Coordinates of C-alpha atoms in Angstrom, one line a residue:
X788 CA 31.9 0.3 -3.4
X789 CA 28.3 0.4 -4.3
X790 CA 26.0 1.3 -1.2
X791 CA 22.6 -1.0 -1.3
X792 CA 20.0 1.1 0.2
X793 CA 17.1 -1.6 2.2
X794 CA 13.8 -0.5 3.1
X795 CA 13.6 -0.2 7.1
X796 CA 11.0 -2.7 7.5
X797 CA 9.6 -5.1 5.8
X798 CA 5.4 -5.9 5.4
X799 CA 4.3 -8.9 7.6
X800 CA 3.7 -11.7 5.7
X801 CA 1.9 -13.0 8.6
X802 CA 0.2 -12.0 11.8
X803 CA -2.4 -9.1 11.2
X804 CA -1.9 -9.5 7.5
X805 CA -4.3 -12.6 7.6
X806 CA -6.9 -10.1 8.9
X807 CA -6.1 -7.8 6.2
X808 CA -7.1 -10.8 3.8
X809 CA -10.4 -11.6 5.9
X810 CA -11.3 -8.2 5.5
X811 CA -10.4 -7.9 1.9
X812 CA -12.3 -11.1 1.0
X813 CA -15.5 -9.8 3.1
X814 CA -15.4 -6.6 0.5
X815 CA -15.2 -9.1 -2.2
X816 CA -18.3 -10.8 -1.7
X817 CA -20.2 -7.9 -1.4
X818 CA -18.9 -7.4 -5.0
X819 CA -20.2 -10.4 -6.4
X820 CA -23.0 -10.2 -5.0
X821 CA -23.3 -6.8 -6.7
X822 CA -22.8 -9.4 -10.1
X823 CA -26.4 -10.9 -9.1
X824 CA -27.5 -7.7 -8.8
X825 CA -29.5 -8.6 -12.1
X826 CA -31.4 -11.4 -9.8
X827 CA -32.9 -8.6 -7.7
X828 CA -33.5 -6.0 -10.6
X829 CA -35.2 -8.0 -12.8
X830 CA -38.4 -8.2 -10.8
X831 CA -38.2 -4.9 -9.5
X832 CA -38.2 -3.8 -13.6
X833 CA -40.7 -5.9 -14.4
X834 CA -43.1 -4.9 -12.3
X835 CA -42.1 -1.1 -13.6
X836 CA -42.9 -2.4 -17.0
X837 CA -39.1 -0.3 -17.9
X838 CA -38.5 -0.9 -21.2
X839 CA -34.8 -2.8 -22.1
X840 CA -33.0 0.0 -23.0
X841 CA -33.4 2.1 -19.7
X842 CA -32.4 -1.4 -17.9
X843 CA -28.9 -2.0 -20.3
X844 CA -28.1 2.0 -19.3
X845 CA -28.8 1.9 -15.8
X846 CA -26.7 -2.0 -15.5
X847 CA -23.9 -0.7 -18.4
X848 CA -23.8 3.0 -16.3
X849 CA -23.0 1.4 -12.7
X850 CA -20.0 -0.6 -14.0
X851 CA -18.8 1.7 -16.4
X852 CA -18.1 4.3 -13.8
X853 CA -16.9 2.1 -10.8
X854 CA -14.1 1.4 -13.9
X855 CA -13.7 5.2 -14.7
X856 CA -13.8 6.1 -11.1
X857 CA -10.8 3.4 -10.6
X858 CA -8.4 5.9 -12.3
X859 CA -9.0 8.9 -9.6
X860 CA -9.1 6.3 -6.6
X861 CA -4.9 6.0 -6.9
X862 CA -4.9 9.6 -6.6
X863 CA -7.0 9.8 -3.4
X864 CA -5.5 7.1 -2.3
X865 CA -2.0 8.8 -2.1
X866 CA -3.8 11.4 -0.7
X867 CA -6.1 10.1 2.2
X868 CA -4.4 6.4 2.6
X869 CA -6.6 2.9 1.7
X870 CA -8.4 3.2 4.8
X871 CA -10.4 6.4 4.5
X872 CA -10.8 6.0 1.2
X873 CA -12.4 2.3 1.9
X874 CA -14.6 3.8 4.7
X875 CA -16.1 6.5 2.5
X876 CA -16.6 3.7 -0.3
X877 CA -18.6 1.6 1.9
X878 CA -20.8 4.2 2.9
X879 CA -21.7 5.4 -0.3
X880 CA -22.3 1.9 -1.1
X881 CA -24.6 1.2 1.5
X882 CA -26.5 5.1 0.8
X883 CA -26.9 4.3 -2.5
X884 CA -28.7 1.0 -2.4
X885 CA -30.8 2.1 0.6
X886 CA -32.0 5.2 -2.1
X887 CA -32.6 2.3 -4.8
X888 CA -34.6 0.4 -2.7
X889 CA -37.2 3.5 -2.8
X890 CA -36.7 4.2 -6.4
X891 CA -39.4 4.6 -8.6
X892 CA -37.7 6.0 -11.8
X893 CA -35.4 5.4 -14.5
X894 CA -33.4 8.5 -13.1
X895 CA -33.7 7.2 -9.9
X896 CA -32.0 4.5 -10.8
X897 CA -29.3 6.0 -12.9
X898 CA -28.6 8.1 -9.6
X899 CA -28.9 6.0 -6.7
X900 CA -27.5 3.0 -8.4
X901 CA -25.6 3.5 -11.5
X902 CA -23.5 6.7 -9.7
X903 CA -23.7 6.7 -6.0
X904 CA -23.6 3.1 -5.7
X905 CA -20.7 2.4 -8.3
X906 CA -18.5 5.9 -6.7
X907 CA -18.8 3.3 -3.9
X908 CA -17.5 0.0 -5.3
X909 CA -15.1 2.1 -7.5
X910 CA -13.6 3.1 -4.5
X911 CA -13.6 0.2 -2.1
X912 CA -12.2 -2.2 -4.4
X913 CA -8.7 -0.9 -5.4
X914 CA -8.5 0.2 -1.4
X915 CA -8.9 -3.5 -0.1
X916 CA -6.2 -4.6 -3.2
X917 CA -3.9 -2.1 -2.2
X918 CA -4.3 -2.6 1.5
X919 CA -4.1 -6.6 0.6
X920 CA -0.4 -6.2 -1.9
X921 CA 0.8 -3.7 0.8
X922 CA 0.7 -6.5 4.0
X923 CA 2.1 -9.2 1.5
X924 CA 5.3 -9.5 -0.2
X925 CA 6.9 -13.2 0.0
X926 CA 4.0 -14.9 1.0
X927 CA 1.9 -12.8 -1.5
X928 CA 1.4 -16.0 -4.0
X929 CA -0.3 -18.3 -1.1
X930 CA -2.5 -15.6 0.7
X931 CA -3.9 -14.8 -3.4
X932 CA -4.7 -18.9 -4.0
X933 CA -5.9 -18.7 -0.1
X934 CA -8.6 -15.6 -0.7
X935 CA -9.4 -17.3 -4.3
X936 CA -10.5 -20.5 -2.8
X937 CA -12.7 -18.5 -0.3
X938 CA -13.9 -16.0 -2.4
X939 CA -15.3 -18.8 -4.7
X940 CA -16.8 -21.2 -2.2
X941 CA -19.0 -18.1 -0.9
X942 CA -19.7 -17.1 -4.8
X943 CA -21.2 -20.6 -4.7
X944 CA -23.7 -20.1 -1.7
X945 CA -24.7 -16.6 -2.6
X946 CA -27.1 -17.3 -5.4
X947 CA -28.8 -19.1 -3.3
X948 CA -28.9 -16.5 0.0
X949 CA -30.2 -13.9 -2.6
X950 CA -32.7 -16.2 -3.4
X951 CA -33.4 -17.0 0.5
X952 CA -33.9 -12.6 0.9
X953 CA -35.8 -12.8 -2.2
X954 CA -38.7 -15.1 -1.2
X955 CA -38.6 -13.4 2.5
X956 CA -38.0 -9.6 1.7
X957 CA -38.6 -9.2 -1.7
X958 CA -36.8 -7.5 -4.7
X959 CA -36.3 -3.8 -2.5
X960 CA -36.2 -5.8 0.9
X961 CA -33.4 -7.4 -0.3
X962 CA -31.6 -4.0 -1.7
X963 CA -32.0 -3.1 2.2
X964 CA -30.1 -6.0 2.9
X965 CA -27.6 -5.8 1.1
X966 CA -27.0 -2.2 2.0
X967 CA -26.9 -3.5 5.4
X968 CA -23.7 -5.9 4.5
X969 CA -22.4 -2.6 3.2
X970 CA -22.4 -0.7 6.0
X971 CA -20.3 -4.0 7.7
X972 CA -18.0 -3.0 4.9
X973 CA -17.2 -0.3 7.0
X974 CA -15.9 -2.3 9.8
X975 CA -14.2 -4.1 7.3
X976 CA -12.5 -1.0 6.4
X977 CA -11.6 -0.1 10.1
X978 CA -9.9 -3.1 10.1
X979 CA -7.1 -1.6 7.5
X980 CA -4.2 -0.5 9.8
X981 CA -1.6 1.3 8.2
X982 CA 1.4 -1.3 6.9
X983 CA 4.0 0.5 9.3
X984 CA 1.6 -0.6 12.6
X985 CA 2.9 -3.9 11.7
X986 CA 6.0 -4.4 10.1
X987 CA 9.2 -5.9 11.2
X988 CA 12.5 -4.9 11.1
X989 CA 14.6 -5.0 8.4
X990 CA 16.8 -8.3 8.0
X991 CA 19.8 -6.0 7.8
X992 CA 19.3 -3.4 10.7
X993 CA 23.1 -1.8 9.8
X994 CA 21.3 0.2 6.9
X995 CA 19.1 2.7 8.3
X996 CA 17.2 4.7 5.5
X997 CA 15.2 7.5 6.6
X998 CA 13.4 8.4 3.4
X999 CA 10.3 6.4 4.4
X1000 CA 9.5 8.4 7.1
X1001 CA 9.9 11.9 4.6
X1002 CA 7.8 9.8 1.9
X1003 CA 5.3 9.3 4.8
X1004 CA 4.0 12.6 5.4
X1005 CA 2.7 12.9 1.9
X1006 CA 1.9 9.2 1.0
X1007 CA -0.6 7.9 4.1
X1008 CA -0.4 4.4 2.2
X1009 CA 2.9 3.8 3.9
X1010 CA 5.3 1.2 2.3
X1011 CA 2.9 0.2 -0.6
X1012 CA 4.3 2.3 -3.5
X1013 CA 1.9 4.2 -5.9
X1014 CA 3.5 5.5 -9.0
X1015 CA 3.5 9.5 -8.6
X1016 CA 0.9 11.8 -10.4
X1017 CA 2.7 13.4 -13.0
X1018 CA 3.1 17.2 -12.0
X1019 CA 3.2 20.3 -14.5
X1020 CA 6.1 21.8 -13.9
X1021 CA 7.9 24.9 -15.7
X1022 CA 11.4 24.6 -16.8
X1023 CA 12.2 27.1 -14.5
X1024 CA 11.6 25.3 -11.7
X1025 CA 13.1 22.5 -12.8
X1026 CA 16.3 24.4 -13.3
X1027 CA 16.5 26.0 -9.8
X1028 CA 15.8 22.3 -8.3
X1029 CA 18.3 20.8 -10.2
X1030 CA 20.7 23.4 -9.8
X1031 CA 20.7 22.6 -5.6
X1032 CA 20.9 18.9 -6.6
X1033 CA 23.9 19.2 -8.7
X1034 CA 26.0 20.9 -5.3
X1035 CA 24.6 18.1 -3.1
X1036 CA 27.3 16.1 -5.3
X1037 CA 26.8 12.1 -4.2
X1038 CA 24.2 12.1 -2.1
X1039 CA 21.8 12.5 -5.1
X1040 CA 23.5 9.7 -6.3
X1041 CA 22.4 7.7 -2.9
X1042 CA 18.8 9.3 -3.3
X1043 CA 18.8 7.7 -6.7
X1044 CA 19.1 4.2 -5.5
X1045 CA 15.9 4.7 -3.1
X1046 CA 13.4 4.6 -6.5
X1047 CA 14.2 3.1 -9.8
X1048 CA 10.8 4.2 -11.1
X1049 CA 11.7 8.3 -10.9
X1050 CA 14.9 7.7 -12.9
X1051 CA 13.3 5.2 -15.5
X1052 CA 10.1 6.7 -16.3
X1053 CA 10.5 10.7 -15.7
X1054 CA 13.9 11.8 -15.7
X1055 CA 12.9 15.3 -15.4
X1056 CA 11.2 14.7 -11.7
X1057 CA 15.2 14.3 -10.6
X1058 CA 14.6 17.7 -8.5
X1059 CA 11.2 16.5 -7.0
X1060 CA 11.0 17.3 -3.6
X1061 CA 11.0 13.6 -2.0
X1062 CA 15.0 13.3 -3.5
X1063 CA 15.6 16.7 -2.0
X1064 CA 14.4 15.3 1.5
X1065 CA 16.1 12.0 0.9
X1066 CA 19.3 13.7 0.4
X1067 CA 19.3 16.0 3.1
X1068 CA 18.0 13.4 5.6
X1069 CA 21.2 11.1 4.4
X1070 CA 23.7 14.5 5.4
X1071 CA 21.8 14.9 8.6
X1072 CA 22.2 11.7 9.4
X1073 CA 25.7 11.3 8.6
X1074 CA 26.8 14.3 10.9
X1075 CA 27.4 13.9 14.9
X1076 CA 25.2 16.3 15.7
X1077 CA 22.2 15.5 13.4
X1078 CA 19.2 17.8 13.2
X1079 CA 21.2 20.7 15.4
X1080 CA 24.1 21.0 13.1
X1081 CA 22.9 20.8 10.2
X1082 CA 23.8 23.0 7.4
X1083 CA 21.5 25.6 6.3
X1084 CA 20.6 25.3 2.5
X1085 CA 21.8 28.9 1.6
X1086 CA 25.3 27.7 3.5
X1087 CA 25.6 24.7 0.8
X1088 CA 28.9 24.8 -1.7
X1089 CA 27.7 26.0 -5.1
X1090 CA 28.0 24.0 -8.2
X1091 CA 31.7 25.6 -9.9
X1092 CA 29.8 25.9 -13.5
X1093 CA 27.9 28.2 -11.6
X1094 CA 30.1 30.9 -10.3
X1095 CA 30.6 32.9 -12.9
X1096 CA 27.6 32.7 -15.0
X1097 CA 25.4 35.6 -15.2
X1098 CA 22.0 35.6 -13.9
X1099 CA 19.4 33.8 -16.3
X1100 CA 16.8 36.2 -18.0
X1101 CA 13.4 36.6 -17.5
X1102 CA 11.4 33.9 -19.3
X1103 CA 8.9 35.2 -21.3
X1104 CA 5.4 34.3 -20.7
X1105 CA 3.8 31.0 -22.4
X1106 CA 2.0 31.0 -25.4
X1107 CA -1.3 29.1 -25.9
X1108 CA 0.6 26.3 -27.8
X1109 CA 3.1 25.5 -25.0
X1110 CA 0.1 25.1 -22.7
X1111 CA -1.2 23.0 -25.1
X1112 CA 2.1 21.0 -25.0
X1113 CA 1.9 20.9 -21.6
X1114 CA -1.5 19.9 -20.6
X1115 CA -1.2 17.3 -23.3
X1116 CA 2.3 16.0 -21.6
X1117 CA 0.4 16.0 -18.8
X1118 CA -2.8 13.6 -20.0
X1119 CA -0.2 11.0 -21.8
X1120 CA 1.8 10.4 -18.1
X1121 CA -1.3 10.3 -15.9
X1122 CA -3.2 8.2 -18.3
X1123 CA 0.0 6.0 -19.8
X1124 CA -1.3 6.7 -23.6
X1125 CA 2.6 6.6 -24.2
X1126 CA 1.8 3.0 -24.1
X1127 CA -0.5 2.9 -27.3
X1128 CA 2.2 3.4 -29.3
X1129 CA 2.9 0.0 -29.4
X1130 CA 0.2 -1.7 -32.0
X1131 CA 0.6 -5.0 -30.2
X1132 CA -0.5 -3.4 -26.8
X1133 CA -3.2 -1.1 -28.4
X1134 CA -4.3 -4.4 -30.3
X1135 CA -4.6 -6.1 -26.7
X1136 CA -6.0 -3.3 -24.5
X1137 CA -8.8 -2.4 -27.4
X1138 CA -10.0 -6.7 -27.6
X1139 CA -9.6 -6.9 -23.4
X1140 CA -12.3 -4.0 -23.5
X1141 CA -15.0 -5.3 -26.4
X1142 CA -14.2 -8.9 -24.7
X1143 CA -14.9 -7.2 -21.2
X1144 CA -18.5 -5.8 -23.2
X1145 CA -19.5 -8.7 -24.6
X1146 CA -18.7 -11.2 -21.8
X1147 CA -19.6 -8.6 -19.2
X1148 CA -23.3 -7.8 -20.1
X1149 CA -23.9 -11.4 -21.0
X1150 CA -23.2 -12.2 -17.6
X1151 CA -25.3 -8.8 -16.0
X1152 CA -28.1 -10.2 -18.2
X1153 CA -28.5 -13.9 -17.3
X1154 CA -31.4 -13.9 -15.4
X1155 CA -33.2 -11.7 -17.5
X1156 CA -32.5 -14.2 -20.3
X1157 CA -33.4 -16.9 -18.1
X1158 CA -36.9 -15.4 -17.0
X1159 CA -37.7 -14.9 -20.7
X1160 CA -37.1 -18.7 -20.6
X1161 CA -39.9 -18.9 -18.0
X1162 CA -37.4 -20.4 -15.8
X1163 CA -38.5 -19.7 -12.3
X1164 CA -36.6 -17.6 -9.4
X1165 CA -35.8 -20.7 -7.7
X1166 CA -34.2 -22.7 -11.1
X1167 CA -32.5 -19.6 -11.7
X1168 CA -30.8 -19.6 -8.6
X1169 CA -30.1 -23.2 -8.8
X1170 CA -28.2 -23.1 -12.3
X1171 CA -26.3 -19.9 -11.0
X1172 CA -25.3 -21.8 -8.2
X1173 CA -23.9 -24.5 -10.6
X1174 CA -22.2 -22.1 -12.6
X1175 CA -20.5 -21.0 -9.8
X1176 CA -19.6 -24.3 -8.9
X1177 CA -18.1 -25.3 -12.4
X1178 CA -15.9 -22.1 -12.7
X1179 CA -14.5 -22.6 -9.3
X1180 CA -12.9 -26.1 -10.3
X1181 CA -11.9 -24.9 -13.5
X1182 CA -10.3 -21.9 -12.0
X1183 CA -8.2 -24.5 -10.0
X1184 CA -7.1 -26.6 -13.6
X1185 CA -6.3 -23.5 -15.5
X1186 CA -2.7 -22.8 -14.6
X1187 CA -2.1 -26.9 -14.9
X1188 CA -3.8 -26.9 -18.4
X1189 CA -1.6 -23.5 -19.9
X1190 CA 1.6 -25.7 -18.5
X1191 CA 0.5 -28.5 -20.0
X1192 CA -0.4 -26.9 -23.8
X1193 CA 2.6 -24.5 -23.1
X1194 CA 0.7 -21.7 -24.6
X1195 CA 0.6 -18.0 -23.9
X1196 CA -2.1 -16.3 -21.9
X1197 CA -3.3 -15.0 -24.6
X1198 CA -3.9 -17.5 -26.8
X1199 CA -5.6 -19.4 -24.2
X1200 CA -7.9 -16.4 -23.6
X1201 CA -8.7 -16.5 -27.0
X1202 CA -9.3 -19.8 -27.4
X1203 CA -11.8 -19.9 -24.4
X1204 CA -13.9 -17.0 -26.2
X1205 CA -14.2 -19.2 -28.6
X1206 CA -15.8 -22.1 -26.5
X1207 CA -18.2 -19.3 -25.0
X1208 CA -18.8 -17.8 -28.3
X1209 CA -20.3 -21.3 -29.2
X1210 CA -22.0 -22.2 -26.2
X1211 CA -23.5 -18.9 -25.8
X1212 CA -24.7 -19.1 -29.3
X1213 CA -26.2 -22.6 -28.6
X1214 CA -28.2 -21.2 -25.7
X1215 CA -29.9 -18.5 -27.8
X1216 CA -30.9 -21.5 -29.9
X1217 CA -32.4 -24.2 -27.6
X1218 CA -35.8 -24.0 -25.7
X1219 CA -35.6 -27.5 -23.8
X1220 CA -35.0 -26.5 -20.1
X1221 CA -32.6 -30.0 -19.4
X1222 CA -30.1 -28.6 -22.6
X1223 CA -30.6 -24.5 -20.9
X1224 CA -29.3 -26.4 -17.7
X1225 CA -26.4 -28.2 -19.5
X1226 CA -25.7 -25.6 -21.6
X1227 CA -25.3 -22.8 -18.8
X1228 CA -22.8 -25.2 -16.4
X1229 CA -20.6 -25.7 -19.3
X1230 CA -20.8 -22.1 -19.9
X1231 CA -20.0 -21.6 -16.4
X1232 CA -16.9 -24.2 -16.4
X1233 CA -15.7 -22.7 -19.7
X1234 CA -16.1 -19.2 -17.8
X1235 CA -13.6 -20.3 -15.0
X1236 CA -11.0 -21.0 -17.3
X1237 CA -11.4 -17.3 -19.1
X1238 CA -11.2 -15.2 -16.0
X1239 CA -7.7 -16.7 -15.1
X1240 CA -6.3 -16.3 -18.4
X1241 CA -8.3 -12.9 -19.2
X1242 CA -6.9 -11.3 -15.9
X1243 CA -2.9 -13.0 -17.1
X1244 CA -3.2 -11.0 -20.8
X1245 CA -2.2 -7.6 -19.7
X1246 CA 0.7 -8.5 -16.8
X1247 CA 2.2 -11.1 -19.4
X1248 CA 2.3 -8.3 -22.3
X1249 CA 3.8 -4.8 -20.6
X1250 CA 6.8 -4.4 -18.4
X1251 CA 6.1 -4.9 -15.1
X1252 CA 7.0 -0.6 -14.5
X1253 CA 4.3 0.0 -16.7
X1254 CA 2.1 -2.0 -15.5
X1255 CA 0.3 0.4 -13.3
X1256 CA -0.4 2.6 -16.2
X1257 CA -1.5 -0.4 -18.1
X1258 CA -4.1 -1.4 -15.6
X1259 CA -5.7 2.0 -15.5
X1260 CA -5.8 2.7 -19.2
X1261 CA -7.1 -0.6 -19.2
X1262 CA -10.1 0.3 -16.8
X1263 CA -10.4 3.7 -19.2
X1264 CA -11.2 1.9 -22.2
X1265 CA -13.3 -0.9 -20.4
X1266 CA -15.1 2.3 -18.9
X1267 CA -15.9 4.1 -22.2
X1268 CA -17.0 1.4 -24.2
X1269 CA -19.4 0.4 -21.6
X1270 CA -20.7 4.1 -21.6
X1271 CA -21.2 4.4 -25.3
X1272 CA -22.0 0.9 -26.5
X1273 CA -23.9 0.0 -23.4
X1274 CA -27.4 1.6 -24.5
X1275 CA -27.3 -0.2 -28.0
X1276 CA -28.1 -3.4 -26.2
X1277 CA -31.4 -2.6 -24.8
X1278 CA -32.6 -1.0 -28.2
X1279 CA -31.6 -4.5 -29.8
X1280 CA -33.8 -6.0 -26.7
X1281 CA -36.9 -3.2 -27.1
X1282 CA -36.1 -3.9 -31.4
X1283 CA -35.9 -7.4 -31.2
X1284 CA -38.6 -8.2 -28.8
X1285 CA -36.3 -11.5 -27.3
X1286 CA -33.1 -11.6 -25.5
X1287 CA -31.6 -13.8 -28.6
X1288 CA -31.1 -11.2 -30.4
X1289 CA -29.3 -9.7 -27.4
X1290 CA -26.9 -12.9 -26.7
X1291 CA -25.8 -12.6 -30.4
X1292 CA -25.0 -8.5 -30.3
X1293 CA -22.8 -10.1 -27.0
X1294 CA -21.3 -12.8 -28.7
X1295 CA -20.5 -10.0 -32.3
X1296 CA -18.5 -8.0 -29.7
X1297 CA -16.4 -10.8 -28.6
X1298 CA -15.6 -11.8 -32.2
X1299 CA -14.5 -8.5 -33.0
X1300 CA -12.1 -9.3 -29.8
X1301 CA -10.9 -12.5 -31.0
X1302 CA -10.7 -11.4 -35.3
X1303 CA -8.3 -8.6 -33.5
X1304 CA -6.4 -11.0 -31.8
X1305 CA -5.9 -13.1 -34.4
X1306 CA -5.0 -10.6 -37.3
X1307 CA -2.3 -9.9 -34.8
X1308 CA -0.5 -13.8 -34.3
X1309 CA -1.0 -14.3 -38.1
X1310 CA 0.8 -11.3 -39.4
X1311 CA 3.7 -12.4 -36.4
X1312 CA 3.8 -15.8 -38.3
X1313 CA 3.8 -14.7 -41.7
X1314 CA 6.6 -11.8 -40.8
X1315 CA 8.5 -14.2 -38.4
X1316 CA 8.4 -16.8 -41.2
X1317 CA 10.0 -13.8 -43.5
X1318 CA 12.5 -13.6 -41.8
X1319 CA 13.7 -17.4 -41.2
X1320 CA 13.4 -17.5 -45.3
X1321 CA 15.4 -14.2 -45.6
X1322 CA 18.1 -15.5 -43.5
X1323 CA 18.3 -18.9 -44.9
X1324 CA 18.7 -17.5 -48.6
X1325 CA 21.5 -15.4 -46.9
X1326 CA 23.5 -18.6 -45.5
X1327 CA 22.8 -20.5 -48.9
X1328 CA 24.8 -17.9 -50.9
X1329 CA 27.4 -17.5 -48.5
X1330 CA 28.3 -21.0 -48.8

């Protein structure tokens, strides 16, 4: 009879959780007010007289490495646990817009802002998440629609309080206070607890695992699990670990119920050294004695294939090319690229990224393009404000609109590029300031719709174990296009003299996206509809 092994306790769902989600939606507002960051910046650049280029590298810099940065943050994370790593986030936040509110220079820019500034919301961001997923597991589905719903009634008002710090402070007082709200991050980040502070027993309290407290010691994030950092390991080693293993008999068979993800995705980490503990903890436990009789390792029965075999001989030292193998072994499991051999996936990841350029620094670049309009701070603010306000209800329709059309997520994020495609392309066309203002709210309603079904592409199209590898090749790509491309759009700005010229370069990058997209669903239909002919010639000369 199959043993089911049950974690010992299970995350609150309740209680200190809902601080957890406070918290966590106090970081989040801080990041979109990072998104009006442009509202601040443009004044500031303006009176610098920096040319468009220098302003697309320092804007395309800061969120191409918070991205980047998001692939190193699971690592410390494992490391240091979500609550350090959020402290140390928000105070490089806060020290890096307290040095841009001083800067003078386009390199002081690209190092208070664009590096210091995004290390810090690369790293708060995925500690808040994790933090947030590790607290809620049944009730996960309400707290999300919950800390939606607040996050976007305080997107709506904070347009309008960077406005408020504009006309009081100014453009670098307000950098000051919004470093200040960083440093509040920080408390935000006290507020963290460890999940095992909080959690409850276990609904079954007859099966006691110990392998959480082992897993522990190395992984401060307690009961929120990380997928493991692939390890280079020689076959040797692998050998002797397996070799203890195969004489612990069936408790590695117990120790391989604990995690499906080390027996699906790296069958060669079998002899890793959280199994070893698991299994030895299981023995201990099952003895009278416990800790004080417990066998010794070098007392253990031997496998019987290994009695008689002869000692193994030296293994001769690696050549360049194995290293080579190795390291390369190495890069494909850390960054998932074993994923990219799947066209369909590749297809998705590479349009999510030119769709994340395009829409991305249309978004960073709004008020510039509003200010060439000579649309005051004020109006600015206000349609902002509406914008916010649109994409908030719509946010609430999408998931009742993709039930009723029955379409994938996919499709419906294409479609809604579409709809910003055009409208975007109508506001590079109009002057009147009444059509700018109707223009820009239904941007702002179409907008809503896109982020829910944008952020549903890549979740509906992997496996939900690869999914973690997924999102963080994801954030690669996202990353490096931003760092090459990003520059081109302020030499289309300096080129072009007008921010038209811009809006279209934007709205080329998102057509690339959706042509992609839909190279892909034709060549489906034409080969699905292959198929269905093949097989109905088959069943006509059967008959």
């Amino acid at each position: 009879m199959a043993v089911t092994v049950k974690p010992a306790h299970e995350p609150p769902d309740g209680g200190y959780a809902w601080v957890i989600m406070a918290a966590y939606a106090f970081n989040t507002i801080l990041g979109i007010q990072m998104k009006g960051i442009g509202l601040v910046f443009k004044d500031m650049f303006s009176e610098m007289d920096m040319p468009a280029t220098d302003v697309a590298i320092i804007l395309n810099l800061n969120l191409s490495l918070s991205l980047l940065l998001g692939i190193f943050t699971g690592a410390l994370i494992r490391k240091f646990g979500y609550r350090k790593v959020a402290a140390a986030g928000a105070l490089l936040t806060c020290a890096g817009l307290l040095l841009t509110s001083v800067a003078t220079t386009f390199i002081d820019f690209v190092i208070y802002f664009s590096i210091i500034t995004a290390a810090g919301l690369g790293l708060t961001a995925p500690s808040f998440s994790v933090a947030f997923h590790s607290y809620f597991r049944r009730r996960r589905s309400m707290a999300s629609s919950v800390l939606s719903t607040l996050i976007g009634v305080v997107g709506i008002a904070c347009p309008q309080v960077i406005g408020l710090l504009l006309r009081e402070y100014g453009p670098r007082g307000t950098c000051v206070m919004l470093a200040g709200y960083a440093l509040n991050v920080l408390v935000a980040a006290a507020l963290l607890h460890p999940v095992s502070w909080h959690s409850r027993a276990a609904s079954n309290p007859d099966v006691k695992v110990l392998v959480e407290d082992a897993v522990e010691e190395s992984t401060p994030v307690d009961d929120f699990a990380l997928p493991p950092l692939p390890v280079l390991m020689e076959e040797t080693d692998a050998d002797l670990r397996s070799e203890l293993l195969g004489s612990l008999g069936s408790m590695r068979r117990r120790a391989s119920t604990v995690s499906s993800y080390h027996t699906a995705r790296r069958p060669s980490e079998a002899s890793n050294t959280m199994w070893a503990s698991a299994s030895i903890l299981d023995m201990v436990c099952s003895k009278p004695g416990g800790l004080d009789q417990a066998p010794a390792l070098d007392k253990l029965p031997k496998s019987p294939s290994s009695k008689d075999e002869p000692p193994a001989p030296p293994r001769a030292p690696r050549t360049l090319r194995e290293d080579v193998r190795l390291c390369w072994r190495f890069l494909v499991d850390f960054f998932g690229l074993d994923l990219l051999a799947n066209p369909s996936i590749a297809n998705i990841m590479l349009g999510l990224a030119l769709g994340l350029f395009g829409q991305g620094n249309f978004n960073q670049f709004l008020p510039f393009i509003f200010a060439e309009r000579g649309l005051s701070t004020t109006n600015i603010v206000n349609i902002m404000s509406l914008m916010a306000v649109a994409s908030t209800v719509t946010k609430l329709l999408a998931p009742l609109l993709q039930r009723l059309l029955r379409q994938s997520s996919r499709v419906m994020c294409a479609a809604t590029l579409v709809m910003l495609v055009a409208g975007q392309i109508a506001l590079a066309l109009v002057r009147d300031d009444t059509a700018v203002f109707a223009i820009a709210v239904t941007l702002g309603s179409i907008n809503g719709f896109n982020i829910v079904y944008y952020i549903q592409v890549l979740p509906d199209s992997v496996p939900p174990e690869d999914l973690a590898s997924a999102i963080g090749l994801q954030a690669v790509l996202g990353g490096v296009v931003m760092l090459v491309c990003g520059p081109l759009i302020g030499v289309i700005r300096d080129q072009s003299g007008s921010y038209d010229m811009v809006i279209m370069t934007c709205c080329v990058f998102t057509l690339v996206c959706i042509t992609m997209w839909l190279v892909e669903f034709i060549t489906a239909a034409v080969k699905g509809h292959g198929r269905g002919h093949g097989r109905g010639r088959g069943r006509v000369g059967d008959s």
